[in-house]
């Protein structure tokens, strides 16, 4: 038997004893050492109105506990990260750069989910979405691979150049990671978050300009820093849906908007399509990472290219899962990492 956090219905999760999943010959059983709590886990628990079972936890780092006899490349004891979804790599979506829209990607998942002491990784996971963790990297930091990969794809979709300016709205972990990645690429970043604590964390993480935006000087600043052109890109990782319409005037002619956020309870917004047309604006979104982003994220973490302590400071044993949820929802902390082996 093992311990796992199970979703029991809207707003209800609990720590349960369930059987350790059995693996087939081509599969791997991973002992989960660290799993990040993602905003989407909270959406599933609190906004989803989903029917159980709902897998929770997908930012997994751990050790191979058992490798089936037909597994190649992994053996017991290997430290690994494993992503939850795996693209098929051959469908219409996969071949056109939308692996996260692949139907196989959406169907695949870890069994039973990352907030468990063990997860079963299928043959597809083992072949494509499981990566060995370089020795220099600790497991708590390695579980940031998936969210960092999300941020990498977020940045990749925008295809910005050195010297460009991007506005990032929302400085939660995805917003901040995206800002850090762009800063490394010599893109000037102006970050906004209503929460002064998140603004301070972003400041300490090396983001060029960060503000709460409460003084209403956001637009002046964007214009001043761009010779009055406007930002090359606007990246939205949180906020109300109307903010897209309200901040379109911050984007330069020919600029891009990228949405990486889900909106609750209301997700509709009214957009001025004449402005989109006459100003040749591009509206993008980015959902989940591609396999190459996972590999690049793990490389960056191992190379120490990203300051990670804002995300790894708060780790919780299984028994304190509810506290982790409370602190993240209450915006007391930026990110929580769950340690399923610690009781
Ligand atoms: Zn996530
Ligand atoms: Zn596919």
PDB file of N, CA, C and O in Angstrom, residues 18-62:
ATOM      1  N   UNK A  18      -3.833   3.625  -0.609  1.00  0.00           N
ATOM      2  CA  UNK A  18      -4.330   2.899  -1.785  1.00  0.00           C
ATOM      3  C   UNK A  18      -3.227   1.939  -2.246  1.00  0.00           C
ATOM      4  O   UNK A  18      -2.071   2.092  -1.847  1.00  0.00           O
ATOM      5  N   UNK A  19      -3.568   0.956  -3.089  1.00  0.00           N
ATOM      6  CA  UNK A  19      -2.537   0.013  -3.533  1.00  0.00           C
ATOM      7  C   UNK A  19      -1.487   0.696  -4.418  1.00  0.00           C
ATOM      8  O   UNK A  19      -1.811   1.612  -5.172  1.00  0.00           O
ATOM      9  N   UNK A  20      -0.242   0.263  -4.313  1.00  0.00           N
ATOM     10  CA  UNK A  20       0.820   0.715  -5.226  1.00  0.00           C
ATOM     11  C   UNK A  20       0.471   0.181  -6.612  1.00  0.00           C
ATOM     12  O   UNK A  20       0.105  -0.990  -6.745  1.00  0.00           O
ATOM     13  N   UNK A  21       0.513   1.044  -7.653  1.00  0.00           N
ATOM     14  CA  UNK A  21       0.146   0.543  -8.987  1.00  0.00           C
ATOM     15  C   UNK A  21       1.078  -0.579  -9.453  1.00  0.00           C
ATOM     16  O   UNK A  21       2.278  -0.544  -9.188  1.00  0.00           O
ATOM     17  N   UNK A  22       0.495  -1.563 -10.136  1.00  0.00           N
ATOM     18  CA  UNK A  22       1.307  -2.652 -10.705  1.00  0.00           C
ATOM     19  C   UNK A  22       1.793  -2.211 -12.074  1.00  0.00           C
ATOM     20  O   UNK A  22       1.079  -1.515 -12.794  1.00  0.00           O
ATOM     21  N   UNK A  23       3.020  -2.583 -12.436  1.00  0.00           N
ATOM     22  CA  UNK A  23       3.538  -2.161 -13.740  1.00  0.00           C
ATOM     23  C   UNK A  23       3.638  -3.344 -14.705  1.00  0.00           C
ATOM     24  O   UNK A  23       3.846  -4.486 -14.286  1.00  0.00           O
ATOM     25  N   UNK A  24       3.501  -3.030 -15.997  1.00  0.00           N
ATOM     26  CA  UNK A  24       3.694  -4.035 -17.049  1.00  0.00           C
ATOM     27  C   UNK A  24       5.180  -4.087 -17.412  1.00  0.00           C
ATOM     28  O   UNK A  24       5.985  -3.296 -16.912  1.00  0.00           O
ATOM     29  N   UNK A  25       5.535  -5.006 -18.305  1.00  0.00           N
ATOM     30  CA  UNK A  25       6.946  -5.244 -18.647  1.00  0.00           C
ATOM     31  C   UNK A  25       7.685  -4.022 -19.195  1.00  0.00           C
ATOM     32  O   UNK A  25       8.883  -3.884 -19.023  1.00  0.00           O
ATOM     33  N   UNK A  26       6.941  -3.126 -19.908  1.00  0.00           N
ATOM     34  CA  UNK A  26       7.610  -1.950 -20.515  1.00  0.00           C
ATOM     35  C   UNK A  26       7.444  -0.718 -19.655  1.00  0.00           C
ATOM     36  O   UNK A  26       7.740   0.389 -20.092  1.00  0.00           O
ATOM     37  N   UNK A  27       6.940  -0.871 -18.435  1.00  0.00           N
ATOM     38  CA  UNK A  27       6.622   0.299 -17.619  1.00  0.00           C
ATOM     39  C   UNK A  27       7.582   0.454 -16.440  1.00  0.00           C
ATOM     40  O   UNK A  27       8.339  -0.450 -16.103  1.00  0.00           O
ATOM     41  N   UNK A  28       7.506   1.660 -15.845  1.00  0.00           N
ATOM     42  CA  UNK A  28       8.391   1.974 -14.714  1.00  0.00           C
ATOM     43  C   UNK A  28       7.546   2.450 -13.532  1.00  0.00           C
ATOM     44  O   UNK A  28       6.584   3.201 -13.703  1.00  0.00           O
ATOM     45  N   UNK A  29       7.924   1.986 -12.344  1.00  0.00           N
ATOM     46  CA  UNK A  29       7.313   2.505 -11.124  1.00  0.00           C
ATOM     47  C   UNK A  29       8.279   3.536 -10.546  1.00  0.00           C
ATOM     48  O   UNK A  29       9.446   3.230 -10.280  1.00  0.00           O
ATOM     49  N   UNK A  30       7.780   4.776 -10.401  1.00  0.00           N
ATOM     50  CA  UNK A  30       8.625   5.853  -9.890  1.00  0.00           C
ATOM     51  C   UNK A  30       8.226   6.177  -8.450  1.00  0.00           C
ATOM     52  O   UNK A  30       7.045   6.366  -8.153  1.00  0.00           O
ATOM     53  N   UNK A  31       9.228   6.200  -7.575  1.00  0.00           N
ATOM     54  CA  UNK A  31       8.995   6.649  -6.205  1.00  0.00           C
ATOM     55  C   UNK A  31       9.075   8.177  -6.220  1.00  0.00           C
ATOM     56  O   UNK A  31      10.122   8.748  -6.539  1.00  0.00           O
ATOM     57  N   UNK A  32       7.951   8.846  -5.939  1.00  0.00           N
ATOM     58  CA  UNK A  32       7.905  10.313  -6.052  1.00  0.00           C
ATOM     59  C   UNK A  32       8.561  10.949  -4.834  1.00  0.00           C
ATOM     60  O   UNK A  32       8.153  10.704  -3.702  1.00  0.00           O
ATOM     61  N   UNK A  33       9.596  11.746  -5.077  1.00  0.00           N
ATOM     62  CA  UNK A  33      10.279  12.427  -3.970  1.00  0.00           C
ATOM     63  C   UNK A  33       9.801  13.866  -3.827  1.00  0.00           C
ATOM     64  O   UNK A  33       9.797  14.414  -2.733  1.00  0.00           O
ATOM     65  N   UNK A  34       9.439  14.484  -4.940  1.00  0.00           N
ATOM     66  CA  UNK A  34       8.973  15.872  -4.902  1.00  0.00           C
ATOM     67  C   UNK A  34       7.987  16.097  -6.035  1.00  0.00           C
ATOM     68  O   UNK A  34       8.178  15.595  -7.135  1.00  0.00           O
ATOM     69  N   UNK A  35       6.903  16.820  -5.726  1.00  0.00           N
ATOM     70  CA  UNK A  35       5.917  17.150  -6.763  1.00  0.00           C
ATOM     71  C   UNK A  35       5.375  18.542  -6.479  1.00  0.00           C
ATOM     72  O   UNK A  35       4.831  18.795  -5.408  1.00  0.00           O
ATOM     73  N   UNK A  36       5.543  19.444  -7.430  1.00  0.00           N
ATOM     74  CA  UNK A  36       5.071  20.814  -7.254  1.00  0.00           C
ATOM     75  C   UNK A  36       3.553  20.893  -7.313  1.00  0.00           C
ATOM     76  O   UNK A  36       2.908  20.139  -8.036  1.00  0.00           O
ATOM     77  N   UNK A  37       3.011  21.815  -6.530  1.00  0.00           N
ATOM     78  CA  UNK A  37       1.569  22.091  -6.578  1.00  0.00           C
ATOM     79  C   UNK A  37       1.366  23.183  -7.623  1.00  0.00           C
ATOM     80  O   UNK A  37       1.897  24.280  -7.488  1.00  0.00           O
ATOM     81  N   UNK A  38       0.608  22.847  -8.681  1.00  0.00           N
ATOM     82  CA  UNK A  38       0.420  23.761  -9.809  1.00  0.00           C
ATOM     83  C   UNK A  38      -0.919  24.476  -9.667  1.00  0.00           C
ATOM     84  O   UNK A  38      -1.851  23.935  -9.074  1.00  0.00           O
ATOM     85  N   UNK A  39      -1.010  25.659 -10.260  1.00  0.00           N
ATOM     86  CA  UNK A  39      -2.280  26.388 -10.272  1.00  0.00           C
ATOM     87  C   UNK A  39      -3.407  25.547 -10.859  1.00  0.00           C
ATOM     88  O   UNK A  39      -4.553  25.631 -10.416  1.00  0.00           O
ATOM     89  N   UNK A  40      -3.080  24.687 -11.831  1.00  0.00           N
ATOM     90  CA  UNK A  40      -4.139  23.874 -12.444  1.00  0.00           C
ATOM     91  C   UNK A  40      -4.656  22.806 -11.471  1.00  0.00           C
ATOM     92  O   UNK A  40      -5.802  22.399 -11.567  1.00  0.00           O
ATOM     93  N   UNK A  41      -3.804  22.370 -10.525  1.00  0.00           N
ATOM     94  CA  UNK A  41      -4.308  21.450  -9.497  1.00  0.00           C
ATOM     95  C   UNK A  41      -5.394  22.161  -8.677  1.00  0.00           C
ATOM     96  O   UNK A  41      -6.426  21.581  -8.354  1.00  0.00           O
ATOM     97  N   UNK A  42      -5.124  23.431  -8.349  1.00  0.00           N
ATOM     98  CA  UNK A  42      -6.088  24.199  -7.563  1.00  0.00           C
ATOM     99  C   UNK A  42      -7.373  24.433  -8.354  1.00  0.00           C
ATOM    100  O   UNK A  42      -8.471  24.346  -7.811  1.00  0.00           O
ATOM    101  N   UNK A  43      -7.207  24.704  -9.671  1.00  0.00           N
ATOM    102  CA  UNK A  43      -8.395  24.891 -10.513  1.00  0.00           C
ATOM    103  C   UNK A  43      -9.232  23.612 -10.520  1.00  0.00           C
ATOM    104  O   UNK A  43     -10.453  23.639 -10.383  1.00  0.00           O
ATOM    105  N   UNK A  44      -8.533  22.459 -10.638  1.00  0.00           N
ATOM    106  CA  UNK A  44      -9.266  21.179 -10.650  1.00  0.00           C
ATOM    107  C   UNK A  44     -10.014  20.978  -9.329  1.00  0.00           C
ATOM    108  O   UNK A  44     -11.152  20.536  -9.301  1.00  0.00           O
ATOM    109  N   UNK A  45      -9.346  21.294  -8.216  1.00  0.00           N
ATOM    110  CA  UNK A  45      -9.957  21.057  -6.910  1.00  0.00           C
ATOM    111  C   UNK A  45     -11.094  22.046  -6.644  1.00  0.00           C
ATOM    112  O   UNK A  45     -12.171  21.656  -6.181  1.00  0.00           O
ATOM    113  N   UNK A  46     -10.861  23.309  -6.973  1.00  0.00           N
ATOM    114  CA  UNK A  46     -11.806  24.336  -6.516  1.00  0.00           C
ATOM    115  C   UNK A  46     -12.738  24.882  -7.596  1.00  0.00           C
ATOM    116  O   UNK A  46     -13.781  25.427  -7.286  1.00  0.00           O
ATOM    117  N   UNK A  47     -12.360  24.786  -8.883  1.00  0.00           N
ATOM    118  CA  UNK A  47     -13.204  25.388  -9.921  1.00  0.00           C
ATOM    119  C   UNK A  47     -13.703  24.378 -10.940  1.00  0.00           C
ATOM    120  O   UNK A  47     -14.358  24.742 -11.908  1.00  0.00           O
ATOM    121  N   UNK A  48     -13.340  23.115 -10.761  1.00  0.00           N
ATOM    122  CA  UNK A  48     -13.561  22.163 -11.829  1.00  0.00           C
ATOM    123  C   UNK A  48     -14.938  21.527 -11.863  1.00  0.00           C
ATOM    124  O   UNK A  48     -15.443  21.209 -12.907  1.00  0.00           O
ATOM    125  N   UNK A  49     -15.568  21.344 -10.709  1.00  0.00           N
ATOM    126  CA  UNK A  49     -16.805  20.559 -10.621  1.00  0.00           C
ATOM    127  C   UNK A  49     -16.647  19.233 -11.367  1.00  0.00           C
ATOM    128  O   UNK A  49     -17.486  18.842 -12.163  1.00  0.00           O
ATOM    129  N   UNK A  50     -15.510  18.581 -11.133  1.00  0.00           N
ATOM    130  CA  UNK A  50     -15.188  17.349 -11.835  1.00  0.00           C
ATOM    131  C   UNK A  50     -15.642  16.141 -11.026  1.00  0.00           C
ATOM    132  O   UNK A  50     -15.825  16.212  -9.816  1.00  0.00           O
ATOM    133  N   UNK A  51     -15.821  15.042 -11.742  1.00  0.00           N
ATOM    134  CA  UNK A  51     -16.154  13.780 -11.073  1.00  0.00           C
ATOM    135  C   UNK A  51     -14.864  13.012 -10.808  1.00  0.00           C
ATOM    136  O   UNK A  51     -14.032  12.875 -11.698  1.00  0.00           O
ATOM    137  N   UNK A  52     -14.676  12.495  -9.581  1.00  0.00           N
ATOM    138  CA  UNK A  52     -13.480  11.688  -9.321  1.00  0.00           C
ATOM    139  C   UNK A  52     -13.521  10.386 -10.124  1.00  0.00           C
ATOM    140  O   UNK A  52     -14.611   9.941 -10.460  1.00  0.00           O
ATOM    141  N   UNK A  53     -12.414   9.742 -10.441  1.00  0.00           N
ATOM    142  CA  UNK A  53     -11.058  10.153 -10.064  1.00  0.00           C
ATOM    143  C   UNK A  53     -10.486  11.255 -10.970  1.00  0.00           C
ATOM    144  O   UNK A  53     -10.722  11.227 -12.167  1.00  0.00           O
ATOM    145  N   UNK A  54      -9.786  12.204 -10.375  1.00  0.00           N
ATOM    146  CA  UNK A  54      -9.096  13.253 -11.125  1.00  0.00           C
ATOM    147  C   UNK A  54      -7.630  13.211 -10.695  1.00  0.00           C
ATOM    148  O   UNK A  54      -7.335  13.400  -9.518  1.00  0.00           O
ATOM    149  N   UNK A  55      -6.712  12.904 -11.621  1.00  0.00           N
ATOM    150  CA  UNK A  55      -5.307  12.848 -11.214  1.00  0.00           C
ATOM    151  C   UNK A  55      -4.839  14.234 -10.768  1.00  0.00           C
ATOM    152  O   UNK A  55      -5.080  15.228 -11.447  1.00  0.00           O
ATOM    153  N   UNK A  56      -4.187  14.304  -9.633  1.00  0.00           N
ATOM    154  CA  UNK A  56      -3.632  15.566  -9.139  1.00  0.00           C
ATOM    155  C   UNK A  56      -2.114  15.439  -9.047  1.00  0.00           C
ATOM    156  O   UNK A  56      -1.603  14.389  -8.666  1.00  0.00           O
ATOM    157  N   UNK A  57      -1.416  16.521  -9.349  1.00  0.00           N
ATOM    158  CA  UNK A  57       0.041  16.529  -9.233  1.00  0.00           C
ATOM    159  C   UNK A  57       0.691  16.026 -10.506  1.00  0.00           C
ATOM    160  O   UNK A  57       0.471  14.889 -10.927  1.00  0.00           O
ATOM    161  N   UNK A  58       1.479  16.889 -11.154  1.00  0.00           N
ATOM    162  CA  UNK A  58       2.115  16.465 -12.410  1.00  0.00           C
ATOM    163  C   UNK A  58       3.524  17.023 -12.558  1.00  0.00           C
ATOM    164  O   UNK A  58       4.111  16.920 -13.629  1.00  0.00           O
ATOM    165  N   UNK A  59       4.055  17.635 -11.515  1.00  0.00           N
ATOM    166  CA  UNK A  59       5.420  18.174 -11.612  1.00  0.00           C
ATOM    167  C   UNK A  59       6.328  17.248 -10.804  1.00  0.00           C
ATOM    168  O   UNK A  59       6.747  17.551  -9.709  1.00  0.00           O
ATOM    169  N   UNK A  60       6.602  16.090 -11.386  1.00  0.00           N
ATOM    170  CA  UNK A  60       7.143  14.960 -10.626  1.00  0.00           C
ATOM    171  C   UNK A  60       8.662  14.784 -10.778  1.00  0.00           C
ATOM    172  O   UNK A  60       9.177  14.778 -11.888  1.00  0.00           O
ATOM    173  N   UNK A  61       9.330  14.641  -9.634  1.00  0.00           N
ATOM    174  CA  UNK A  61      10.728  14.183  -9.642  1.00  0.00           C
ATOM    175  C   UNK A  61      10.849  13.058  -8.624  1.00  0.00           C
ATOM    176  O   UNK A  61      10.248  13.115  -7.547  1.00  0.00           O
ATOM    177  N   UNK A  62      11.617  12.017  -8.970  1.00  0.00           N
ATOM    178  CA  UNK A  62      11.733  10.894  -8.046  1.00  0.00           C
ATOM    179  C   UNK A  62      12.812   9.923  -8.474  1.00  0.00           C
ATOM    180  O   UNK A  62      13.751  10.293  -9.188  1.00  0.00           O
TER     181      UNK A  62
END
